[in-house]
Amino acid sequence: MVISCPNCNFRAVLTNSALAHSQPQVVCPRCRCTLHIPAAQEAVSSGGAQKTISAVPTGTPWEQRSTWLDISAWLRMATRLLFHPGSTFAAIDYSSGTGASLIFALIYGSLGQIIGRYWFTLLEIQHGTLVADALTNTLHFALWTVATPVLLLVSLLIGTCTIHCSLAILRGTHRPLRATLQVLAYTSGATALLNVIPLAGSIIAPLWGFVLAYHGLAACHQTSKLRAVLALLLPVIFSVLVLLIIFMGVAATGLLQIMEKVASSL
């Protein structure tokens, strides 16, 4: 039997004798992902020596962390999300609650945003945009640092409700609202790693985050990637339409006022 790792596409051939003595869970030698071999004993008994079985991931590095501040678990989780989003989101236990994902986002997502803000602050100081003294600039940065987790949490909640409603309109929801929150929280915590790149990281992070989000929604809700992309784009399209309507309303009001002034002057 040939087993295939969905995380890195590593393949290995297991003979019937090796398969009979193997454990249900193995570790991929390339990406160190914990895999589960489905129906191993049945494969042996059915003589499926040449059958290719795609082993499925069991859990994620963050779900197997030692503490909330386990940097190694966060780094392994973030890299797996960034480079293997489909299989990683498929391996998440969405029934375990939102606590782990929220901590992942609030600690490391906030840290990434703070680092990204730090690079822009240095650029503003270098080009003389910040004219206040050093103490004032430091206080402003400190206040922004304290407010970052709160702003991140609010944006996560608003984004979750909006995107989940969009996906529900498209009939693509197969899990509750908290599962969508987990996807967006893990996306936020993973893209934080990109902010270590000066300036460019803050531009790359939201674009890469969009890719992670649609992979995550598709894997979490077991829906098509097209529905996931549309669910992410619908709030943007709706916002643009609202702004366009407001702009047209303001323009029409201004035009009517001009026409009234012209008519009164005649």
Short mmCIF file of C-alpha atoms in Angstrom, two decimals:
data_model
loop_
_atom_site.label_atom_id
_atom_site.label_comp_id
_atom_site.label_asym_id
_atom_site.label_seq_id
_atom_site.Cartn_x
_atom_site.Cartn_y
_atom_site.Cartn_z
CA MET A 1 0.00 0.00 0.00
CA VAL A 2 1.20 3.52 -0.82
CA ILE A 3 0.43 6.23 1.73
CA SER A 4 0.47 9.90 0.74
CA CYS A 5 0.86 12.90 3.04
CA PRO A 6 -1.66 15.62 2.03
CA ASN A 7 0.52 18.25 3.67
CA CYS A 8 3.70 17.89 1.58
CA ASN A 9 2.80 15.12 -0.92
CA PHE A 10 5.43 12.78 0.53
CA ARG A 11 4.77 9.17 -0.46
CA ALA A 12 5.93 5.92 1.06
CA VAL A 13 5.29 2.27 0.27
CA LEU A 14 4.23 0.00 3.13
CA THR A 15 4.35 -3.74 2.66
CA ASN A 16 1.62 -5.88 4.15
CA SER A 17 3.92 -7.09 6.92
CA ALA A 18 4.96 -3.53 7.84
CA LEU A 19 1.39 -2.31 7.64
CA ALA A 20 0.18 -5.07 9.93
CA HIS A 21 2.58 -3.92 12.68
CA SER A 22 2.23 -0.16 12.06
CA GLN A 23 0.41 2.21 14.40
CA PRO A 24 -2.80 3.99 13.32
CA GLN A 25 -0.93 7.29 13.67
CA VAL A 26 2.42 7.97 12.04
CA VAL A 27 4.62 11.05 11.60
CA CYS A 28 5.50 12.24 8.12
CA PRO A 29 9.33 12.22 7.88
CA ARG A 30 9.35 15.31 5.67
CA CYS A 31 6.97 17.84 7.27
CA ARG A 32 6.59 16.16 10.71
CA CYS A 33 2.80 16.22 10.40
CA THR A 34 0.97 13.62 12.49
CA LEU A 35 -1.06 11.42 10.15
CA HIS A 36 -3.75 8.83 10.57
CA ILE A 37 -3.75 5.78 8.30
CA PRO A 38 -7.41 4.95 7.63
CA ALA A 39 -8.51 1.33 7.75
CA ALA A 40 -4.97 -0.06 7.80
CA GLN A 41 -5.94 -3.57 8.87
CA GLU A 42 -8.74 -3.71 6.31
CA ALA A 43 -6.28 -2.75 3.58
CA VAL A 44 -4.04 -5.64 4.60
CA SER A 45 -6.84 -8.16 4.68
CA SER A 46 -8.13 -7.04 1.27
CA GLY A 47 -4.69 -7.42 -0.30
CA GLY A 48 -4.42 -3.74 -1.26
CA ALA A 49 -0.62 -3.65 -1.48
CA GLN A 50 -0.68 -1.28 -4.46
CA LYS A 51 -3.56 0.86 -3.28
CA THR A 52 -2.76 4.54 -2.66
CA ILE A 53 -4.34 5.93 0.50
CA SER A 54 -4.11 9.61 1.38
CA ALA A 55 -3.48 9.72 5.11
CA VAL A 56 -5.32 12.49 6.94
CA PRO A 57 -3.76 14.90 9.45
CA THR A 58 -4.81 14.42 13.07
CA GLY A 59 -4.70 17.69 14.93
CA THR A 60 -2.49 20.70 14.43
CA PRO A 61 0.68 21.96 16.14
CA TRP A 62 -1.26 24.68 17.95
CA GLU A 63 -3.80 22.20 19.30
CA GLN A 64 -0.85 20.17 20.62
CA ARG A 65 0.91 23.17 22.20
CA SER A 66 2.35 23.08 25.71
CA THR A 67 1.35 26.64 26.75
CA TRP A 68 -0.32 29.70 25.23
CA LEU A 69 3.17 31.20 24.73
CA ASP A 70 4.54 28.17 22.88
CA ILE A 71 6.42 30.05 20.14
CA SER A 72 7.47 26.81 18.45
CA ALA A 73 3.87 25.59 18.16
CA TRP A 74 2.76 28.97 16.79
CA LEU A 75 5.61 29.04 14.25
CA ARG A 76 4.88 25.52 13.03
CA MET A 77 1.15 26.26 12.89
CA ALA A 78 1.70 29.55 11.05
CA THR A 79 4.04 28.05 8.43
CA ARG A 80 1.67 25.15 7.83
CA LEU A 81 -1.26 27.55 7.39
CA LEU A 82 0.71 29.81 5.06
CA PHE A 83 2.04 27.06 2.80
CA HIS A 84 -0.46 24.19 3.24
CA PRO A 85 -3.74 25.93 4.13
CA GLY A 86 -6.13 23.33 2.76
CA SER A 87 -4.85 20.32 4.69
CA THR A 88 -4.16 22.35 7.83
CA PHE A 89 -7.65 23.84 8.02
CA ALA A 90 -9.09 20.38 7.34
CA ALA A 91 -7.19 19.00 10.36
CA ILE A 92 -8.51 21.57 12.86
CA ASP A 93 -10.96 20.35 15.48
CA TYR A 94 -13.85 22.80 15.03
CA SER A 95 -15.83 21.25 17.88
CA SER A 96 -13.26 22.19 20.52
CA GLY A 97 -14.44 25.80 20.89
CA THR A 98 -12.96 29.13 19.88
CA GLY A 99 -10.62 29.68 22.83
CA ALA A 100 -7.45 28.32 21.22
CA SER A 101 -7.98 30.15 17.93
CA LEU A 102 -8.79 33.47 19.64
CA ILE A 103 -5.66 33.27 21.78
CA PHE A 104 -3.69 32.43 18.64
CA ALA A 105 -5.02 35.58 16.98
CA LEU A 106 -4.98 37.97 19.94
CA ILE A 107 -1.42 37.16 21.03
CA TYR A 108 0.38 36.58 17.75
CA GLY A 109 -1.93 38.48 15.42
CA SER A 110 -1.64 41.54 17.63
CA LEU A 111 2.14 41.11 17.84
CA GLY A 112 2.33 41.00 14.04
CA GLN A 113 0.29 44.20 13.68
CA ILE A 114 2.42 45.94 16.28
CA ILE A 115 5.59 44.96 14.40
CA GLY A 116 4.06 46.16 11.15
CA ARG A 117 3.15 49.48 12.77
CA TYR A 118 6.68 49.77 14.16
CA TRP A 119 8.20 49.66 10.66
CA PHE A 120 5.90 52.45 9.47
CA THR A 121 6.68 54.51 12.58
CA LEU A 122 10.41 54.25 11.81
CA LEU A 123 9.71 55.34 8.23
CA GLU A 124 7.68 58.35 9.40
CA ILE A 125 10.43 59.39 11.80
CA GLN A 126 13.08 59.01 9.11
CA HIS A 127 11.17 61.19 6.64
CA GLY A 128 10.14 63.74 9.26
CA THR A 129 6.43 63.02 9.08
CA LEU A 130 6.22 62.76 12.87
CA VAL A 131 6.99 66.26 14.13
CA ALA A 132 6.27 65.64 17.81
CA ASP A 133 9.03 64.92 20.31
CA ALA A 134 10.30 61.41 21.04
CA LEU A 135 8.29 61.06 24.28
CA THR A 136 5.01 61.94 22.55
CA ASN A 137 5.70 59.52 19.70
CA THR A 138 6.53 56.78 22.20
CA LEU A 139 3.30 57.38 24.12
CA HIS A 140 1.26 57.29 20.92
CA PHE A 141 2.88 54.01 19.90
CA ALA A 142 2.31 52.57 23.38
CA LEU A 143 -1.38 53.51 23.31
CA TRP A 144 -1.75 51.99 19.86
CA THR A 145 -0.05 48.82 21.14
CA VAL A 146 -2.51 48.51 24.02
CA ALA A 147 -5.49 49.13 21.75
CA THR A 148 -4.39 46.65 19.07
CA PRO A 149 -5.83 43.45 20.68
CA VAL A 150 -9.17 45.19 21.29
CA LEU A 151 -9.37 46.48 17.72
CA LEU A 152 -8.35 43.06 16.40
CA LEU A 153 -11.04 41.31 18.44
CA VAL A 154 -13.75 43.75 17.28
CA SER A 155 -12.70 43.39 13.63
CA LEU A 156 -12.67 39.59 13.97
CA LEU A 157 -16.20 39.53 15.39
CA ILE A 158 -17.57 41.92 12.77
CA GLY A 159 -15.78 40.11 9.95
CA THR A 160 -16.98 36.72 11.19
CA CYS A 161 -20.62 37.76 11.32
CA THR A 162 -20.46 39.44 7.92
CA ILE A 163 -18.65 36.62 6.12
CA HIS A 164 -20.72 33.88 7.76
CA CYS A 165 -23.93 35.64 6.71
CA SER A 166 -22.58 35.96 3.16
CA LEU A 167 -21.72 32.27 3.08
CA ALA A 168 -25.15 31.42 4.47
CA ILE A 169 -26.79 33.44 1.68
CA LEU A 170 -24.78 31.35 -0.79
CA ARG A 171 -25.92 28.19 1.05
CA GLY A 172 -22.36 27.21 1.86
CA THR A 173 -22.46 26.95 5.65
CA HIS A 174 -22.20 23.44 7.11
CA ARG A 175 -20.82 24.44 10.50
CA PRO A 176 -21.90 27.11 13.03
CA LEU A 177 -20.68 30.68 13.35
CA ARG A 178 -17.89 29.75 15.76
CA ALA A 179 -16.21 27.63 13.08
CA THR A 180 -15.99 30.66 10.78
CA LEU A 181 -14.51 32.61 13.69
CA GLN A 182 -11.86 29.92 14.12
CA VAL A 183 -10.90 30.16 10.44
CA LEU A 184 -10.51 33.95 10.53
CA ALA A 185 -8.69 33.88 13.88
CA TYR A 186 -6.15 31.34 12.66
CA THR A 187 -5.74 33.33 9.45
CA SER A 188 -5.01 36.50 11.43
CA GLY A 189 -2.49 34.76 13.69
CA ALA A 190 -0.69 33.09 10.78
CA THR A 191 -0.34 36.16 8.56
CA ALA A 192 1.23 37.98 11.51
CA LEU A 193 4.43 36.14 10.63
CA LEU A 194 4.66 38.13 7.40
CA ASN A 195 4.96 41.43 9.28
CA VAL A 196 8.57 40.68 10.16
CA ILE A 197 9.26 41.81 6.56
CA PRO A 198 9.73 45.59 6.81
CA LEU A 199 6.86 47.56 5.22
CA ALA A 200 6.16 45.02 2.45
CA GLY A 201 4.87 42.53 5.02
CA SER A 202 1.92 44.80 5.86
CA ILE A 203 0.95 44.77 2.18
CA ILE A 204 1.49 41.05 1.61
CA ALA A 205 -0.30 39.96 4.81
CA PRO A 206 -3.89 40.94 3.82
CA LEU A 207 -3.49 39.48 0.32
CA TRP A 208 -2.13 36.21 1.69
CA GLY A 209 -4.80 36.32 4.37
CA PHE A 210 -7.49 36.39 1.68
CA VAL A 211 -6.03 33.20 0.19
CA LEU A 212 -5.93 31.52 3.61
CA ALA A 213 -9.48 32.60 4.40
CA TYR A 214 -11.03 31.12 1.28
CA HIS A 215 -9.07 27.88 1.73
CA GLY A 216 -10.18 27.80 5.34
CA LEU A 217 -13.85 28.48 4.64
CA ALA A 218 -13.92 25.81 1.93
CA ALA A 219 -12.29 23.21 4.19
CA CYS A 220 -14.22 24.16 7.33
CA HIS A 221 -17.69 24.30 5.79
CA GLN A 222 -16.95 21.63 3.17
CA THR A 223 -18.10 23.92 0.40
CA SER A 224 -16.67 24.95 -2.95
CA LYS A 225 -13.84 27.47 -3.16
CA LEU A 226 -16.01 29.58 -5.47
CA ARG A 227 -18.61 30.01 -2.73
CA ALA A 228 -15.83 30.80 -0.25
CA VAL A 229 -14.36 33.49 -2.53
CA LEU A 230 -17.79 35.01 -3.17
CA ALA A 231 -18.53 35.03 0.58
CA LEU A 232 -15.35 37.06 1.11
CA LEU A 233 -16.09 39.43 -1.76
CA LEU A 234 -19.80 40.04 -1.11
CA PRO A 235 -19.23 42.39 1.88
CA VAL A 236 -16.72 44.38 -0.19
CA ILE A 237 -19.10 44.59 -3.16
CA PHE A 238 -21.96 45.60 -0.86
CA SER A 239 -19.83 48.32 0.78
CA VAL A 240 -18.80 49.69 -2.61
CA LEU A 241 -22.43 49.77 -3.74
CA VAL A 242 -23.49 51.60 -0.57
CA LEU A 243 -20.72 54.18 -1.02
CA LEU A 244 -21.68 54.55 -4.68
CA ILE A 245 -25.32 55.15 -3.77
CA ILE A 246 -24.31 57.72 -1.13
CA PHE A 247 -22.02 59.46 -3.62
CA MET A 248 -24.76 59.55 -6.26
CA GLY A 249 -27.22 60.88 -3.69
CA VAL A 250 -24.87 63.67 -2.65
CA ALA A 251 -24.11 64.47 -6.30
CA ALA A 252 -27.81 64.55 -7.19
CA THR A 253 -28.56 66.83 -4.22
CA GLY A 254 -25.78 69.19 -5.25
CA LEU A 255 -26.99 69.19 -8.85
CA LEU A 256 -30.54 70.02 -7.76
CA GLN A 257 -29.28 72.91 -5.65
CA ILE A 258 -27.32 74.27 -8.59
CA MET A 259 -30.35 73.95 -10.86
CA GLU A 260 -32.53 75.76 -8.29
CA LYS A 261 -30.03 78.63 -8.07
CA VAL A 262 -29.89 78.87 -11.85
CA ALA A 263 -33.69 78.83 -12.10
CA SER A 264 -34.08 81.52 -9.39
CA SER A 265 -31.59 83.79 -11.14
CA LEU A 266 -33.51 83.70 -14.41
#
